[in-house]
PDB file of C-alpha atoms and ligand atoms in Angstrom:
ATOM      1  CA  UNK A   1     -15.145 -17.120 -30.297  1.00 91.00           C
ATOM      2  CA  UNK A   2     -17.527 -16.404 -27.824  1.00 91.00           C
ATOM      3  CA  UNK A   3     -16.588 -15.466 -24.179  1.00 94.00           C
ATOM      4  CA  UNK A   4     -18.811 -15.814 -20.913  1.00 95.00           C
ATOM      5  CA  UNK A   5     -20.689 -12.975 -20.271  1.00 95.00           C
ATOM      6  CA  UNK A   6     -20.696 -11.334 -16.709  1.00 95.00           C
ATOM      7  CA  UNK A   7     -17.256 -10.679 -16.671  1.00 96.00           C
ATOM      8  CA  UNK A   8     -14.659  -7.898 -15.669  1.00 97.00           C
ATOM      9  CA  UNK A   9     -11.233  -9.378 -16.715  1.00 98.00           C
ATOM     10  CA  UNK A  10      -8.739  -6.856 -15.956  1.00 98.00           C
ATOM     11  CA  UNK A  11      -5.647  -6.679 -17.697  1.00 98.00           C
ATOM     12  CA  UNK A  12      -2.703  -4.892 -15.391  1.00 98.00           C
ATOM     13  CA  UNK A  13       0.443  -5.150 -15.160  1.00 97.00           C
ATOM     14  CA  UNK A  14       3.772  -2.554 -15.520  1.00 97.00           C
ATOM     15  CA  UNK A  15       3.951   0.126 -18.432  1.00 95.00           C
ATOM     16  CA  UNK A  16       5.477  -1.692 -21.572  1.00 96.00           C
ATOM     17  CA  UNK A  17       5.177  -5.278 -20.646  1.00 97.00           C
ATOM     18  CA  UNK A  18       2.788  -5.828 -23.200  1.00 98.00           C
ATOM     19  CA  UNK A  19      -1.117  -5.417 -21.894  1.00 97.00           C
ATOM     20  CA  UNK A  20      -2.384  -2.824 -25.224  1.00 95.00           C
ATOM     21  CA  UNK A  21      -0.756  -5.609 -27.530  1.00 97.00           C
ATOM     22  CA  UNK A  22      -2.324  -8.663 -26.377  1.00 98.00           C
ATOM     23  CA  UNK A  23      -5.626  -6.782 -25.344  1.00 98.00           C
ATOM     24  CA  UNK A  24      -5.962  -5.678 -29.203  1.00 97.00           C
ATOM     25  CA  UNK A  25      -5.320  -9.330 -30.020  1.00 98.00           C
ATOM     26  CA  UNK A  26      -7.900 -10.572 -27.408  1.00 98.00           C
ATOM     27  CA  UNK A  27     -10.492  -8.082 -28.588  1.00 97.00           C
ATOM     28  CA  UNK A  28     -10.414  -9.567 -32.186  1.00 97.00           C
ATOM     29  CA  UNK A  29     -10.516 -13.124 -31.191  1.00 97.00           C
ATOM     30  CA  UNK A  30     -13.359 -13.033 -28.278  1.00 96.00           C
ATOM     31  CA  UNK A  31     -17.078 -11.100 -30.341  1.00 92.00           C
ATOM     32  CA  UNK A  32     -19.080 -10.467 -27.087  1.00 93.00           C
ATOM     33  CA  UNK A  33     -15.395  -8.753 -25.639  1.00 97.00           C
ATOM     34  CA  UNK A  34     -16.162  -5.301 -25.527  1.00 98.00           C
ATOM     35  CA  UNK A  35     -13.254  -2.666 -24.009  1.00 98.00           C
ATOM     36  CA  UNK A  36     -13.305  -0.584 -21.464  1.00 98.00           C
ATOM     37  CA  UNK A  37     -12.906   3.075 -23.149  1.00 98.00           C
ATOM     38  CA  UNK A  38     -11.117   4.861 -19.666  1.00 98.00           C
ATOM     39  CA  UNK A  39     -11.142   8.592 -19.554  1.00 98.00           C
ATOM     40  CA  UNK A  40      -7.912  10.594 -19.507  1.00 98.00           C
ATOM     41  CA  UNK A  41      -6.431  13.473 -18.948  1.00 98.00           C
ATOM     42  CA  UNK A  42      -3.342  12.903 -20.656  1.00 96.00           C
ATOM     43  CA  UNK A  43      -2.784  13.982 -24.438  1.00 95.00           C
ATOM     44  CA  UNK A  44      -3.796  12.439 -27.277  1.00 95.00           C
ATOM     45  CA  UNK A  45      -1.008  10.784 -28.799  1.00 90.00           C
ATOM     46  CA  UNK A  46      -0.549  10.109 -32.731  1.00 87.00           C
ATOM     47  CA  UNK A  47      -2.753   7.559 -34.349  1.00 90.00           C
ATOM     48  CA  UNK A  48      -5.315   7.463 -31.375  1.00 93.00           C
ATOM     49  CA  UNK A  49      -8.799   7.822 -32.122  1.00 96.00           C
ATOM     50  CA  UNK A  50     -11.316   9.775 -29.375  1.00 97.00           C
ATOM     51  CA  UNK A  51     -13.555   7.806 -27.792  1.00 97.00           C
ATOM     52  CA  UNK A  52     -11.482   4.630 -29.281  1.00 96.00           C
ATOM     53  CA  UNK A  53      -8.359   4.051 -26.844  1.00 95.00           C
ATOM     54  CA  UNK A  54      -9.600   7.057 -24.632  1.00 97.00           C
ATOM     55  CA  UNK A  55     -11.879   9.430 -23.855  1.00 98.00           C
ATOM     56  CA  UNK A  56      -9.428  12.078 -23.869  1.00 98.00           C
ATOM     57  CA  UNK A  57     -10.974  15.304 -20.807  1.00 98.00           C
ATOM     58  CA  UNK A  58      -9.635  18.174 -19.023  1.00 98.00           C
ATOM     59  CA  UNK A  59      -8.916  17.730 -15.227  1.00 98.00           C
ATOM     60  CA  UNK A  60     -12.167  19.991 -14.634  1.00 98.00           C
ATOM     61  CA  UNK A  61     -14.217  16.930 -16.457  1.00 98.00           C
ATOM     62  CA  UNK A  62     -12.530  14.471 -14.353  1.00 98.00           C
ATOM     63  CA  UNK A  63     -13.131  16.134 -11.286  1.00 98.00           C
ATOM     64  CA  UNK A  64     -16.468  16.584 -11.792  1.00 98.00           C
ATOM     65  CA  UNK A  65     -16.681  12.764 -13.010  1.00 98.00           C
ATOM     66  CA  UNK A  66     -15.415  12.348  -9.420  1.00 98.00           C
ATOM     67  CA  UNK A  67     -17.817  14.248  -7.762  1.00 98.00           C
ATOM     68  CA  UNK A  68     -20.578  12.366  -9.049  1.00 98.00           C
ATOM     69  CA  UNK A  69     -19.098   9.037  -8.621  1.00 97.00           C
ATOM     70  CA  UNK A  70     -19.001   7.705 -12.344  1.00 98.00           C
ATOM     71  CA  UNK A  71     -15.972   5.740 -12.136  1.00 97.00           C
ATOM     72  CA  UNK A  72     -15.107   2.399 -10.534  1.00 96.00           C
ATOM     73  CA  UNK A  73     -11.711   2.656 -10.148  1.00 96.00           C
ATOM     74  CA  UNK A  74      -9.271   6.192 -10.611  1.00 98.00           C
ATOM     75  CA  UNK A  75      -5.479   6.578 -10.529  1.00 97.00           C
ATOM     76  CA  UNK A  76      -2.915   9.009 -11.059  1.00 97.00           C
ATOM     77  CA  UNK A  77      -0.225   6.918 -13.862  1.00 95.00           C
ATOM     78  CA  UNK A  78       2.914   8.811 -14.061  1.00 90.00           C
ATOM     79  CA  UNK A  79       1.618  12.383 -13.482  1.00 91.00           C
ATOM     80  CA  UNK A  80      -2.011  11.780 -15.599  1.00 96.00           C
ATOM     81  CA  UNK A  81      -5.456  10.894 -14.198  1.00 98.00           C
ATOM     82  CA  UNK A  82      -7.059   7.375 -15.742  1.00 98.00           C
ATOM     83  CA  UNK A  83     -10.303   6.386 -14.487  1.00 98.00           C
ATOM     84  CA  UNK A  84     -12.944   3.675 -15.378  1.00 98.00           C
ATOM     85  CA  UNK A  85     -16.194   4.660 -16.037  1.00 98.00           C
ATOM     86  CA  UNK A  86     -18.868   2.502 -14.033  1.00 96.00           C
ATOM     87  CA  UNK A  87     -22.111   2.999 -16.534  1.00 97.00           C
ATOM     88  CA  UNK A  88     -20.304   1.168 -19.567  1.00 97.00           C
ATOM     89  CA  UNK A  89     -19.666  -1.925 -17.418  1.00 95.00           C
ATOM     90  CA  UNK A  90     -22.716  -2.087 -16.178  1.00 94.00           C
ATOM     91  CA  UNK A  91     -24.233  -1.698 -19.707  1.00 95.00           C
ATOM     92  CA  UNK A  92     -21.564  -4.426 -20.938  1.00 96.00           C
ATOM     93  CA  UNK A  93     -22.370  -6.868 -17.724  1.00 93.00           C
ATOM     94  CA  UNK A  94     -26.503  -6.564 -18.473  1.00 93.00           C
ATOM     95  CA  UNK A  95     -26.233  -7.186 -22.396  1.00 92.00           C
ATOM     96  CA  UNK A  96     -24.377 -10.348 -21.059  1.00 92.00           C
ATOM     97  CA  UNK A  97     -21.162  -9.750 -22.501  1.00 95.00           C
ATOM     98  CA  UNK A  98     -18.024  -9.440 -20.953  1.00 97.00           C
ATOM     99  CA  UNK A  99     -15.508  -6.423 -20.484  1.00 98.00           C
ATOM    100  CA  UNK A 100     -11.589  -6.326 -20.921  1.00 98.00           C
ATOM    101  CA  UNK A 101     -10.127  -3.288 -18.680  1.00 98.00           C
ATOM    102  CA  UNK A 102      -6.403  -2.610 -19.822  1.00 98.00           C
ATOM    103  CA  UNK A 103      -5.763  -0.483 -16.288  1.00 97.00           C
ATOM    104  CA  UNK A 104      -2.393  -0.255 -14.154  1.00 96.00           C
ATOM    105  CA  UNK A 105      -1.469  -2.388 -10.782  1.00 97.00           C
ATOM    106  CA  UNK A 106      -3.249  -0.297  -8.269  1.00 96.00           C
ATOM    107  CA  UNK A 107      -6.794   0.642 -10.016  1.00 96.00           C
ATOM    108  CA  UNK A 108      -6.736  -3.618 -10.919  1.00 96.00           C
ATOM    109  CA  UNK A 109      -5.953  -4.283  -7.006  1.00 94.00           C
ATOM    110  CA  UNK A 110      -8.516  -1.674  -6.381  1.00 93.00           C
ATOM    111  CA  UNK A 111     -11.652  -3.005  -8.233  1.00 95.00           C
ATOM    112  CA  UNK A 112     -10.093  -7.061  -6.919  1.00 92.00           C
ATOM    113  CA  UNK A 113     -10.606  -5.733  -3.177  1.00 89.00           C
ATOM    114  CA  UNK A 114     -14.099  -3.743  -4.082  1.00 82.00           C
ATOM    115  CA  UNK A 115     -16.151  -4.447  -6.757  1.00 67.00           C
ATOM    116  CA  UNK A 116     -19.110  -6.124  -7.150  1.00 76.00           C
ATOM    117  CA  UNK A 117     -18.599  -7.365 -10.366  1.00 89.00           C
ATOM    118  CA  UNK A 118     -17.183 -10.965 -11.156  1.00 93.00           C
ATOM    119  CA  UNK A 119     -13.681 -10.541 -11.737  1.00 95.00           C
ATOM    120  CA  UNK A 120     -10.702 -12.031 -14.158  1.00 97.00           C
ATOM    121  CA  UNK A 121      -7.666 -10.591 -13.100  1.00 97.00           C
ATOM    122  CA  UNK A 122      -4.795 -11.086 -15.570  1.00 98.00           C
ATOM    123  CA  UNK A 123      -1.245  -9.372 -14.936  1.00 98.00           C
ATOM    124  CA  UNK A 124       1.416  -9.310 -17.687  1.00 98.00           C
ATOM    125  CA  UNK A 125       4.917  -9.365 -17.088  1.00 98.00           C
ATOM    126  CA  UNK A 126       8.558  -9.634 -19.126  1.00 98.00           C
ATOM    127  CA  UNK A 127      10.952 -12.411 -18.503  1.00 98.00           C
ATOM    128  CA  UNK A 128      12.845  -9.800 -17.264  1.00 98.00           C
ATOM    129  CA  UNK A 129      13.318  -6.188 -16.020  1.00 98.00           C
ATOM    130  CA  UNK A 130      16.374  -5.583 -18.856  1.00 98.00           C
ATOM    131  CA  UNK A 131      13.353  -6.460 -21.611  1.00 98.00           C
ATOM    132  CA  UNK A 132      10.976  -4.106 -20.144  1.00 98.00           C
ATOM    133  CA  UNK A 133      13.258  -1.554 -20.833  1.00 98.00           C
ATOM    134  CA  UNK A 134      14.449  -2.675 -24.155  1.00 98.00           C
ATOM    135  CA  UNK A 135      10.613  -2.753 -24.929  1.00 97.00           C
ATOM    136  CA  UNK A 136      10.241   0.484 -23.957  1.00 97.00           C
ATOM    137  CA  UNK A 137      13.149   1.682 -25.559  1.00 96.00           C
ATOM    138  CA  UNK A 138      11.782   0.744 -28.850  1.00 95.00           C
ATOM    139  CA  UNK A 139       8.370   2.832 -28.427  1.00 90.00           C
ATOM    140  CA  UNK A 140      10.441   5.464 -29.428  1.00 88.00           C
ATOM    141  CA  UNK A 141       7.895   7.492 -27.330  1.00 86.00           C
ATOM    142  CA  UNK A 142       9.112   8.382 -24.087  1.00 90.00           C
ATOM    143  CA  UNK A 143      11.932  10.616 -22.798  1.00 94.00           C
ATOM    144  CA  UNK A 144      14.759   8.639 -20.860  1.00 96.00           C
ATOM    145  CA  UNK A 145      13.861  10.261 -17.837  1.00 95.00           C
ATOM    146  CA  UNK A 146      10.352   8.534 -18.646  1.00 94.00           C
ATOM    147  CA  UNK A 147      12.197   5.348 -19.263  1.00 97.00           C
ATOM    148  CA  UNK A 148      13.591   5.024 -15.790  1.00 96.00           C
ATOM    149  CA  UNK A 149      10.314   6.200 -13.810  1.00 95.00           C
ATOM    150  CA  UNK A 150       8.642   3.512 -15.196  1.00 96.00           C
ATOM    151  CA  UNK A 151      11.123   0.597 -15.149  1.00 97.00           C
ATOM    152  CA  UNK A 152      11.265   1.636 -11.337  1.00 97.00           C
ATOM    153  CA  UNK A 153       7.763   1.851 -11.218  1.00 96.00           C
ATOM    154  CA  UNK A 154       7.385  -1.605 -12.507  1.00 97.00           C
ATOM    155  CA  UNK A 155       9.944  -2.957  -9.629  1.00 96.00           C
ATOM    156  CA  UNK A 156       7.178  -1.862  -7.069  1.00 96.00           C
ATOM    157  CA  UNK A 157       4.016  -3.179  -9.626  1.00 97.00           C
ATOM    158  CA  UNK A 158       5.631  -6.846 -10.038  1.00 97.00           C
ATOM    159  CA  UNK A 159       5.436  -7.307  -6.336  1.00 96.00           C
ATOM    160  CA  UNK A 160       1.771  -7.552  -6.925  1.00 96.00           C
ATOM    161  CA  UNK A 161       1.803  -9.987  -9.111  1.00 97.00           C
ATOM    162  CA  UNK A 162       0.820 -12.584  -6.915  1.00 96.00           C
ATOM    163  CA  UNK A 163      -2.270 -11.089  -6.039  1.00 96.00           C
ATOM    164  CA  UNK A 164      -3.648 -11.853  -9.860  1.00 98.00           C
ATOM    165  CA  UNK A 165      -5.382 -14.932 -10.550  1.00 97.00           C
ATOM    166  CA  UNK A 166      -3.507 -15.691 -13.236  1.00 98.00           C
ATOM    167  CA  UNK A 167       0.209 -14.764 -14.725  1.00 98.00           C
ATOM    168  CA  UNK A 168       1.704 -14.591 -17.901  1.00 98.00           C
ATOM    169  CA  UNK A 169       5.323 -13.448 -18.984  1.00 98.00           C
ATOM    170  CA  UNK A 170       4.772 -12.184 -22.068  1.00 98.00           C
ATOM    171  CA  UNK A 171       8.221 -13.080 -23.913  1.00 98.00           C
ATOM    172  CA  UNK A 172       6.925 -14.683 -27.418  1.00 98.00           C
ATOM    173  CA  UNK A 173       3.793 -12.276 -28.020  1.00 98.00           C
ATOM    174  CA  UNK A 174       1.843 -15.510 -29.621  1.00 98.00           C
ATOM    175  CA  UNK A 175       2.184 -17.946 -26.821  1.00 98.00           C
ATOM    176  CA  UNK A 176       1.323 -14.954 -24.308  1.00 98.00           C
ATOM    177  CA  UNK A 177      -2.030 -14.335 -26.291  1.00 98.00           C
ATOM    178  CA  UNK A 178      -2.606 -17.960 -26.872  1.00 98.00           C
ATOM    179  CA  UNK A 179      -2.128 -18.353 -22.847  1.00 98.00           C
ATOM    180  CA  UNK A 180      -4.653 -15.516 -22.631  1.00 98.00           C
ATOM    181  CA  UNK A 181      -6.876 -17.229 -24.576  1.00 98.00           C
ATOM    182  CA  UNK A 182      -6.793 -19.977 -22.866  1.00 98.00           C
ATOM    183  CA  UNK A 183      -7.623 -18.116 -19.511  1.00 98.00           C
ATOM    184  CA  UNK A 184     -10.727 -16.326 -20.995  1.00 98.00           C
ATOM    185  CA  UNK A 185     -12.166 -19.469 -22.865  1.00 97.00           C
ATOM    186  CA  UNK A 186     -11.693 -21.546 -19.522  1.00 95.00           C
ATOM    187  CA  UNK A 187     -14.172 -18.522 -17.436  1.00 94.00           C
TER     188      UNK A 187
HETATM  189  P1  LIG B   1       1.806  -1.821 -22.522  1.00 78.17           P
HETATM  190  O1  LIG B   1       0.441  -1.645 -23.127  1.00 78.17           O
HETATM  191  O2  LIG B   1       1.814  -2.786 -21.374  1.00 78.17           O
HETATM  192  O3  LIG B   1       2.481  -0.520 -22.179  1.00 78.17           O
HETATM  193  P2  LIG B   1       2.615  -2.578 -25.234  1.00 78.17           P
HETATM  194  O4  LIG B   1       1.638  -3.602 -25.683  1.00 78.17           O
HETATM  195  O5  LIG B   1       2.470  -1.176 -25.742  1.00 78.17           O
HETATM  196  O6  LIG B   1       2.721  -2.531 -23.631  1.00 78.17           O
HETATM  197  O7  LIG B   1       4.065  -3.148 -25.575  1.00 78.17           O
HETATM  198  C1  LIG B   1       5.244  -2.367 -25.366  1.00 78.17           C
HETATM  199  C2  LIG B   1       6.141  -2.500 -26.593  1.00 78.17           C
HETATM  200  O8  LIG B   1       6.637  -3.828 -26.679  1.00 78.17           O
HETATM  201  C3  LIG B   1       5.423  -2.214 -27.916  1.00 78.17           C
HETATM  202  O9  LIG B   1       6.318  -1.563 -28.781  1.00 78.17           O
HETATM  203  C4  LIG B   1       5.063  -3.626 -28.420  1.00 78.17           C
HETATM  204  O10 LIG B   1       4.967  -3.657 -29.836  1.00 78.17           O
HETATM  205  C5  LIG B   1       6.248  -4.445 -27.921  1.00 78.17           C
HETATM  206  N1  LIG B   1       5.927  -5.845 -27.591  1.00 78.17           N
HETATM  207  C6  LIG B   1       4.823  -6.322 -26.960  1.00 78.17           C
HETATM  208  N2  LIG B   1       4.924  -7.663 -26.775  1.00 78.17           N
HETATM  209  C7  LIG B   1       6.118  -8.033 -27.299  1.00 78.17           C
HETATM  210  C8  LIG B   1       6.798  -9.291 -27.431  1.00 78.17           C
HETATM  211  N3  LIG B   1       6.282 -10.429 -26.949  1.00 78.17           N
HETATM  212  N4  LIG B   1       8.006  -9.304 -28.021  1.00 78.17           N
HETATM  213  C9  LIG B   1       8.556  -8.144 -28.487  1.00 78.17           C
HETATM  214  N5  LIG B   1       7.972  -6.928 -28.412  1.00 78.17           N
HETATM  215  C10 LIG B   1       6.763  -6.865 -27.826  1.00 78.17           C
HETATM  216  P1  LIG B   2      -0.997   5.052 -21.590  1.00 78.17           P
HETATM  217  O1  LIG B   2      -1.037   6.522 -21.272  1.00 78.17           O
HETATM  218  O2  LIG B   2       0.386   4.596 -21.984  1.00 78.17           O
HETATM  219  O3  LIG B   2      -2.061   4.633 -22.559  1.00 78.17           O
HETATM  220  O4  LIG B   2      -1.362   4.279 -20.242  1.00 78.17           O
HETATM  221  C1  LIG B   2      -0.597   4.466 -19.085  1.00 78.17           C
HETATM  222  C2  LIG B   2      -1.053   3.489 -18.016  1.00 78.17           C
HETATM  223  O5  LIG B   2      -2.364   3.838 -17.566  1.00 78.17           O
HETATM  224  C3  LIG B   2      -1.152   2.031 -18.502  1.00 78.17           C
HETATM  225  O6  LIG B   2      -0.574   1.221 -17.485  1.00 78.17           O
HETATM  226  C4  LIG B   2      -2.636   1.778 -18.586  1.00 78.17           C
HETATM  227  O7  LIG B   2      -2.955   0.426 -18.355  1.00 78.17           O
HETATM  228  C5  LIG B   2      -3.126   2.652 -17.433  1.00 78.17           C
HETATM  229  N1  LIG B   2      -4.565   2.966 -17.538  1.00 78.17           N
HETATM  230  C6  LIG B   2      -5.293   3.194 -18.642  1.00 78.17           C
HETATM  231  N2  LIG B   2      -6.575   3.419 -18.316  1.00 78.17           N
HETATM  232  C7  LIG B   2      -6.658   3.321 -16.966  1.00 78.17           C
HETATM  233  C8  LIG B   2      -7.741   3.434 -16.028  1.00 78.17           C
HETATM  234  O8  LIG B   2      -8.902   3.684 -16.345  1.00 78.17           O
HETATM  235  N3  LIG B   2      -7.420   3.270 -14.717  1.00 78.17           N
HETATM  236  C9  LIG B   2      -6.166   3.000 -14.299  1.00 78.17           C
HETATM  237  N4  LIG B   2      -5.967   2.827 -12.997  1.00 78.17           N
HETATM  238  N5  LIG B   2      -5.133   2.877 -15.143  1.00 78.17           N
HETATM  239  C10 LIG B   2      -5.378   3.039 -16.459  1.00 78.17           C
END
């Protein structure tokens, strides 16, 4: 399927609710999709590929990245620096395709309130708070100290849901991407 071009649509929404699952799906489904490949400072975690999920650089790269203005949006996520590089959008946006940016709450409000791109913004969220933190139980990544941060991270990012354009509670992963689907193939 073929999505239409121009477009940022910006997939946010609380760690573990279900963006990287439905943006994989999304990314298969739409051709002229391409992803937004954020830089990181974080580690590289088993089964990721450089330059795939992330472009995985020390905090002197990121500063500098900073210095010179090549991202569109940066955040600190739980103790790590995540920005979006600018040049690939623009690349993306000219080629007349569209770009998917799986980002947290604030760098999506950020880029809604600033950019000069037209926007899609999308925020995922679980029926409930006890099935964010079964789902993020079952990563079998993260520390239970982790665990907590985040769920009460997520208390503060589902306040700002209602500043998306659209919504969807991800419970049955299907329906969730078929709702996304939906949202993308109505732009
Ligand atoms: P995020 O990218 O928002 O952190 P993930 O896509 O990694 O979230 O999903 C978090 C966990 O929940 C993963 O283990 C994923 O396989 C699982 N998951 C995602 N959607 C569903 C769903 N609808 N039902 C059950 N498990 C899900
Ligand atoms: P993870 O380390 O689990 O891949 O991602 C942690 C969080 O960082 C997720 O919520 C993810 O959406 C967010 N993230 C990834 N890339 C970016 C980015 O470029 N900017 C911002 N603001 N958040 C990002």
């Amino acid at each position: 399927m073929i999505v239409k071009g121009g477009f940022l649509i910006i997939v946010a929404g609380p760690s573990g609710s279900g963006k990287s699952s439905i943006t994989k799906l999304l990314l298969e489904y739409f051709k002229n999709l391409d992803f937004s490949i954020s830089c990181t400072t974080r580690k590289m975690r088993q089964g990721e590929i450089e330059g795939e999920h992330y472009k995985f650089i020390t905090q002197d790269e990121f500063n500098l990245m900073i210095e010179e203005n090549k991202f569109l949006e940066y955040e600190n996520v739980h103790n790590e620096l995540y920005g979006t590089p600018i040049e690939p959008i623009s690349d993306s946006v000219k080629f007349g395709h569209s770009i998917l940016l799986d980002i947290d709450v604030k760098g999506a409000y950020s880029i809604m309130n600033t950019n000069h791109f037209d926007c899609c913004s999308i925020f995922i969220k679980t029926p409930s708070i006890e099935v964010l933190h079964e789902r993020l139980v079952a990563r079998n990544d993260l520390t239970d100290d982790q665990i907590e941060k985040r769920v009460a991270e997520a208390k503060n990012e589902l306040k700002k849901s209602t500043y998306f354009d659209h919504l969807i509670i991800n419970d049955d992963l299907s329906e969730a991407f078929n709702e996304a689907k939906r949202i993308i193939s109505g732009l």
